[in-house]
Amino acid sequence: EIVLTQSPGTLSLSPGERATLSCRASQGISSSHLTWYQQKPGQAPRLLIYGASSRATGIPDRFSGSGSGTGTDFILTISRLEPEDFAVYYCQQYGSSSYTFGQGTKLEIK
Amino acid sequence: QVHLVQSGAEVKKPGASVKVSCKASGYTFTTYYIHWVRQAPGQGLEYMGIISPSDGGTNYAQNFQGRVTMSRDTSTSTVYMELNSLRSEDTAVYYCARERADTLYFDYWGQGTLVTVSS
């Protein structure tokens, strides 16, 4: 099973700052199999980025994803944090006919 | 618009079973897979498995094989997830989520169903 490790566990930043969230896979995965979700308290996860770098419908362009080909390191960047961006972010991968999620990065207001 | 509406919260005793429903609307039911994901209190997301509404085919995550059954009713556009032999560790919010065939991401999620297992 491919394990996804997200870092940092918690990221404390202020509105307007840039956030960089990491997702590392235990073995190489296709970028087309890497997805990012945002989850706010009491809500279901929300699709942000699929295929490592494609924004989902309605997602602002301050959100971007990177990581290409078959690799182990993927990044979610939020260029200028808005108050509504403070949440938990999960990466997800598909492999061997199943899915796994990272443990999440909590983005909190500093 | 697309909606996945799940059944209400459940309280179960250890050893019992629970069946959670997920009713789809706003799209063609048979053209999207439905996945189930759970989240224990304060924890991350755990993948449970997939059902294809078009043919009822399923694939369960290894951690749940033998204990979970997913089914569907095309007449009501509803998918079901039944988990047996409940234990306290199964206390979680259970989500259904939609995937357009073979896109490998979940674009719409249900609101979640809290299942509490307690004696």
Tab-separated table of C-alpha atoms in Angstrom:
chain	number	residue	atom	x	y	z
A	1	GLU	CA	0.000	0.000	0.000
A	2	ILE	CA	1.272	3.448	-0.891
A	3	VAL	CA	1.532	5.712	2.134
A	4	LEU	CA	1.106	9.462	1.784
A	5	THR	CA	2.881	11.651	4.324
A	6	GLN	CA	1.822	15.277	4.577
A	7	SER	CA	3.896	18.029	6.087
A	8	PRO	CA	3.802	20.055	8.110
A	9	GLY	CA	1.135	18.671	10.398
A	10	THR	CA	0.087	22.197	11.308
A	11	LEU	CA	0.914	25.404	9.488
A	12	SER	CA	0.332	28.742	11.207
A	13	LEU	CA	0.130	31.699	8.851
A	14	SER	CA	-1.588	35.051	8.516
A	15	PRO	CA	-4.081	36.157	5.865
A	16	GLY	CA	-2.258	37.423	2.811
A	17	GLU	CA	0.700	35.089	3.294
A	18	ARG	CA	1.680	32.215	1.028
A	19	ALA	CA	1.081	28.617	2.118
A	20	THR	CA	3.057	25.644	0.885
A	21	LEU	CA	1.773	22.181	1.796
A	22	SER	CA	3.653	18.997	0.980
A	23	CYS	CA	2.491	15.474	0.208
A	24	ARG	CA	5.119	12.758	-0.149
A	25	ALA	CA	4.344	9.258	-1.428
A	26	SER	CA	6.164	6.150	-0.195
A	27	GLN	CA	6.721	5.179	-3.834
A	28	GLY	CA	6.317	6.893	-7.160
A	29	ILE	CA	2.781	7.595	-8.298
A	30	SER	CA	1.374	9.041	-11.467
A	31	SER	CA	0.532	12.708	-11.156
A	32	SER	CA	-2.854	11.921	-12.712
A	33	HIS	CA	-3.619	9.904	-9.552
A	34	LEU	CA	-2.989	12.700	-7.030
A	35	THR	CA	-5.827	14.810	-5.633
A	36	TRP	CA	-6.128	17.533	-2.989
A	37	TYR	CA	-9.177	18.218	-0.801
A	38	GLN	CA	-10.052	20.939	1.685
A	39	GLN	CA	-12.123	20.192	4.772
A	40	LYS	CA	-13.614	22.692	7.170
A	41	PRO	CA	-14.965	21.731	10.613
A	42	GLY	CA	-18.287	19.944	10.434
A	43	GLN	CA	-18.216	19.779	6.629
A	44	ALA	CA	-17.495	17.144	4.049
A	45	PRO	CA	-14.242	17.385	2.118
A	46	ARG	CA	-14.264	19.612	-0.951
A	47	LEU	CA	-12.395	18.839	-4.154
A	48	LEU	CA	-9.647	21.389	-4.840
A	49	ILE	CA	-7.064	19.958	-7.225
A	50	TYR	CA	-7.065	16.805	-9.337
A	51	GLY	CA	-4.388	15.315	-11.536
A	52	ALA	CA	-1.864	17.020	-9.236
A	53	SER	CA	-2.329	20.437	-10.862
A	54	SER	CA	-5.816	20.923	-12.323
A	55	ARG	CA	-8.161	23.125	-10.349
A	56	ALA	CA	-11.687	21.848	-9.786
A	57	THR	CA	-14.657	23.879	-10.931
A	58	GLY	CA	-15.084	27.058	-8.918
A	59	ILE	CA	-11.725	26.875	-7.149
A	60	PRO	CA	-9.952	30.267	-7.079
A	61	ASP	CA	-6.675	30.597	-8.937
A	62	ARG	CA	-4.795	31.348	-5.717
A	63	PHE	CA	-4.812	27.552	-5.281
A	64	SER	CA	-2.278	25.656	-7.351
A	65	GLY	CA	-0.827	22.169	-7.326
A	66	SER	CA	2.475	20.872	-8.603
A	67	GLY	CA	4.248	17.578	-9.095
A	68	SER	CA	4.620	15.929	-12.445
A	69	GLY	CA	5.133	12.624	-14.177
A	70	THR	CA	5.654	9.689	-11.863
A	71	GLY	CA	7.077	11.080	-8.692
A	72	THR	CA	6.869	11.089	-4.947
A	73	ASP	CA	6.636	14.778	-4.070
A	74	PHE	CA	3.571	16.924	-4.582
A	75	ILE	CA	2.860	20.469	-3.448
A	76	LEU	CA	-0.289	22.481	-2.833
A	77	THR	CA	0.303	26.219	-2.839
A	78	ILE	CA	-2.109	28.928	-1.738
A	79	SER	CA	-0.634	32.154	-3.011
A	80	ARG	CA	-2.411	34.701	-0.796
A	81	LEU	CA	-4.354	33.307	2.108
A	82	GLU	CA	-7.912	34.440	2.581
A	83	PRO	CA	-9.734	33.960	5.904
A	84	GLU	CA	-11.862	31.179	4.383
A	85	ASP	CA	-8.766	29.151	3.447
A	86	PHE	CA	-7.988	28.150	7.013
A	87	ALA	CA	-8.947	24.483	7.111
A	88	VAL	CA	-7.485	20.997	6.921
A	89	TYR	CA	-6.043	19.840	3.601
A	90	TYR	CA	-5.734	16.217	2.511
A	91	CYS	CA	-3.927	14.653	-0.398
A	92	GLN	CA	-5.235	11.408	-1.882
A	93	GLN	CA	-3.786	8.902	-4.301
A	94	TYR	CA	-5.092	6.002	-6.347
A	95	GLY	CA	-3.056	2.854	-6.762
A	96	SER	CA	-3.442	-0.933	-6.728
A	97	SER	CA	-7.219	-0.636	-7.136
A	98	SER	CA	-7.621	1.414	-3.982
A	99	TYR	CA	-7.215	4.891	-2.579
A	100	THR	CA	-5.273	6.249	0.347
A	101	PHE	CA	-5.268	9.650	2.010
A	102	GLY	CA	-2.534	11.568	3.730
A	103	GLN	CA	-3.047	12.357	7.400
A	104	GLY	CA	-3.817	15.998	6.643
A	105	THR	CA	-2.258	19.419	7.182
A	106	LYS	CA	-4.106	21.836	9.407
A	107	LEU	CA	-3.759	25.409	8.185
A	108	GLU	CA	-4.462	27.731	11.089
A	109	ILE	CA	-4.526	31.466	11.566
A	110	LYS	CA	-1.425	32.825	13.235
B	1	GLN	CA	-27.755	20.520	-9.192
B	2	VAL	CA	-25.924	17.483	-7.836
B	3	HIS	CA	-26.862	16.260	-4.387
B	4	LEU	CA	-25.831	13.243	-2.356
B	5	VAL	CA	-28.103	13.073	0.670
B	6	GLN	CA	-27.246	10.602	3.383
B	7	SER	CA	-29.387	9.026	6.069
B	8	GLY	CA	-29.381	10.274	9.627
B	9	ALA	CA	-27.173	9.556	12.595
B	10	GLU	CA	-27.163	6.093	14.133
B	11	VAL	CA	-26.290	4.706	17.544
B	12	LYS	CA	-25.423	1.030	17.631
B	13	LYS	CA	-24.193	-1.492	20.175
B	14	PRO	CA	-20.970	-3.427	19.673
B	15	GLY	CA	-21.534	-6.456	17.478
B	16	ALA	CA	-24.493	-4.927	15.667
B	17	SER	CA	-24.725	-3.817	12.037
B	18	VAL	CA	-25.465	-0.440	10.497
B	19	LYS	CA	-26.757	0.419	7.045
B	20	VAL	CA	-26.218	3.948	5.752
B	21	SER	CA	-27.917	5.242	2.625
B	22	CYS	CA	-26.821	7.822	0.064
B	23	LYS	CA	-29.482	9.155	-2.308
B	24	ALA	CA	-28.236	10.785	-5.495
B	25	SER	CA	-29.985	13.451	-7.514
B	26	GLY	CA	-29.193	15.997	-10.187
B	27	TYR	CA	-27.280	13.675	-12.493
B	28	THR	CA	-27.530	10.318	-14.238
B	29	PHE	CA	-27.106	7.868	-11.376
B	30	THR	CA	-25.523	5.051	-13.381
B	31	THR	CA	-22.750	7.118	-14.934
B	32	TYR	CA	-20.816	7.830	-11.735
B	33	TYR	CA	-19.198	5.510	-9.235
B	34	ILE	CA	-19.947	5.981	-5.534
B	35	HIS	CA	-17.233	5.635	-2.926
B	36	TRP	CA	-17.435	5.443	0.849
B	37	VAL	CA	-14.955	7.187	3.126
B	38	ARG	CA	-15.048	7.432	6.893
B	39	GLN	CA	-13.560	9.789	9.446
B	40	ALA	CA	-13.184	8.940	13.120
B	41	PRO	CA	-13.570	11.857	15.558
B	42	GLY	CA	-10.628	14.238	15.189
B	43	GLN	CA	-8.922	11.933	12.718
B	44	GLY	CA	-8.198	11.782	9.007
B	45	LEU	CA	-10.001	10.199	6.095
B	46	GLU	CA	-10.101	6.434	5.595
B	47	TYR	CA	-11.155	4.848	2.310
B	48	MET	CA	-13.682	2.012	2.476
B	49	GLY	CA	-14.584	1.020	-1.064
B	50	ILE	CA	-16.487	1.635	-4.272
B	51	ILE	CA	-19.691	0.561	-5.946
B	52	SER	CA	-20.618	0.954	-9.576
B	53	PRO	CA	-24.312	1.863	-9.734
B	54	SER	CA	-24.593	0.663	-13.319
B	55	ASP	CA	-23.820	-2.999	-12.624
B	56	GLY	CA	-23.521	-3.213	-8.836
B	57	GLY	CA	-19.873	-4.179	-9.007
B	58	THR	CA	-17.923	-3.492	-5.829
B	59	ASN	CA	-14.349	-3.306	-4.610
B	60	TYR	CA	-13.679	-3.042	-0.892
B	61	ALA	CA	-10.580	-1.761	0.824
B	62	GLN	CA	-8.595	-4.515	2.488
B	63	ASN	CA	-9.312	-3.200	5.992
B	64	PHE	CA	-13.035	-3.709	5.474
B	65	GLN	CA	-13.229	-6.863	3.408
B	66	GLY	CA	-15.575	-9.391	4.984
B	67	ARG	CA	-17.297	-6.772	7.075
B	68	VAL	CA	-18.714	-4.266	4.593
B	69	THR	CA	-21.330	-4.645	1.895
B	70	MET	CA	-22.229	-1.965	-0.618
B	71	SER	CA	-25.376	-2.172	-2.695
B	72	ARG	CA	-27.569	0.020	-4.823
B	73	ASP	CA	-31.186	0.527	-5.860
B	74	THR	CA	-31.345	2.053	-9.300
B	75	SER	CA	-35.089	2.674	-8.994
B	76	THR	CA	-34.451	5.228	-6.239
B	77	SER	CA	-30.890	6.278	-7.179
B	78	THR	CA	-29.713	5.194	-3.759
B	79	VAL	CA	-26.545	3.485	-2.652
B	80	TYR	CA	-26.188	1.650	0.643
B	81	MET	CA	-23.216	0.805	2.833
B	82	GLU	CA	-23.661	-1.850	5.502
B	83	LEU	CA	-20.969	-2.472	8.102
B	84	ASN	CA	-21.186	-5.544	10.337
B	85	SER	CA	-19.706	-6.623	13.642
B	86	LEU	CA	-19.418	-3.056	14.819
B	87	ARG	CA	-16.866	-2.129	17.441
B	88	SER	CA	-16.131	1.120	19.220
B	89	GLU	CA	-13.387	1.931	16.713
B	90	ASP	CA	-16.041	2.130	13.992
B	91	THR	CA	-17.445	5.290	15.577
B	92	ALA	CA	-17.018	7.796	12.772
B	93	VAL	CA	-18.672	10.017	10.218
B	94	TYR	CA	-19.312	8.025	7.063
B	95	TYR	CA	-19.322	9.858	3.733
B	96	CYS	CA	-20.404	8.831	0.276
B	97	ALA	CA	-18.694	10.555	-2.629
B	98	ARG	CA	-19.098	10.550	-6.404
B	99	GLU	CA	-16.516	9.810	-9.074
B	100	ARG	CA	-17.049	10.225	-12.803
B	101	ALA	CA	-15.875	6.937	-14.210
B	102	ASP	CA	-12.100	6.515	-14.048
B	103	THR	CA	-11.287	10.129	-13.223
B	104	LEU	CA	-9.850	8.969	-9.855
B	105	TYR	CA	-11.144	11.908	-7.829
B	106	PHE	CA	-14.329	12.599	-5.897
B	107	ASP	CA	-16.138	15.713	-7.043
B	108	TYR	CA	-19.238	15.683	-4.826
B	109	TRP	CA	-19.655	14.382	-1.315
B	110	GLY	CA	-22.613	13.604	0.880
B	111	GLN	CA	-23.085	15.522	4.106
B	112	GLY	CA	-21.884	12.609	6.210
B	113	THR	CA	-23.589	10.247	8.635
B	114	LEU	CA	-22.379	9.903	12.214
B	115	VAL	CA	-22.368	6.336	13.430
B	116	THR	CA	-21.730	5.915	17.137
B	117	VAL	CA	-20.905	2.485	18.515
B	118	SER	CA	-21.363	2.311	22.243
B	119	SER	CA	-22.580	-0.153	24.798
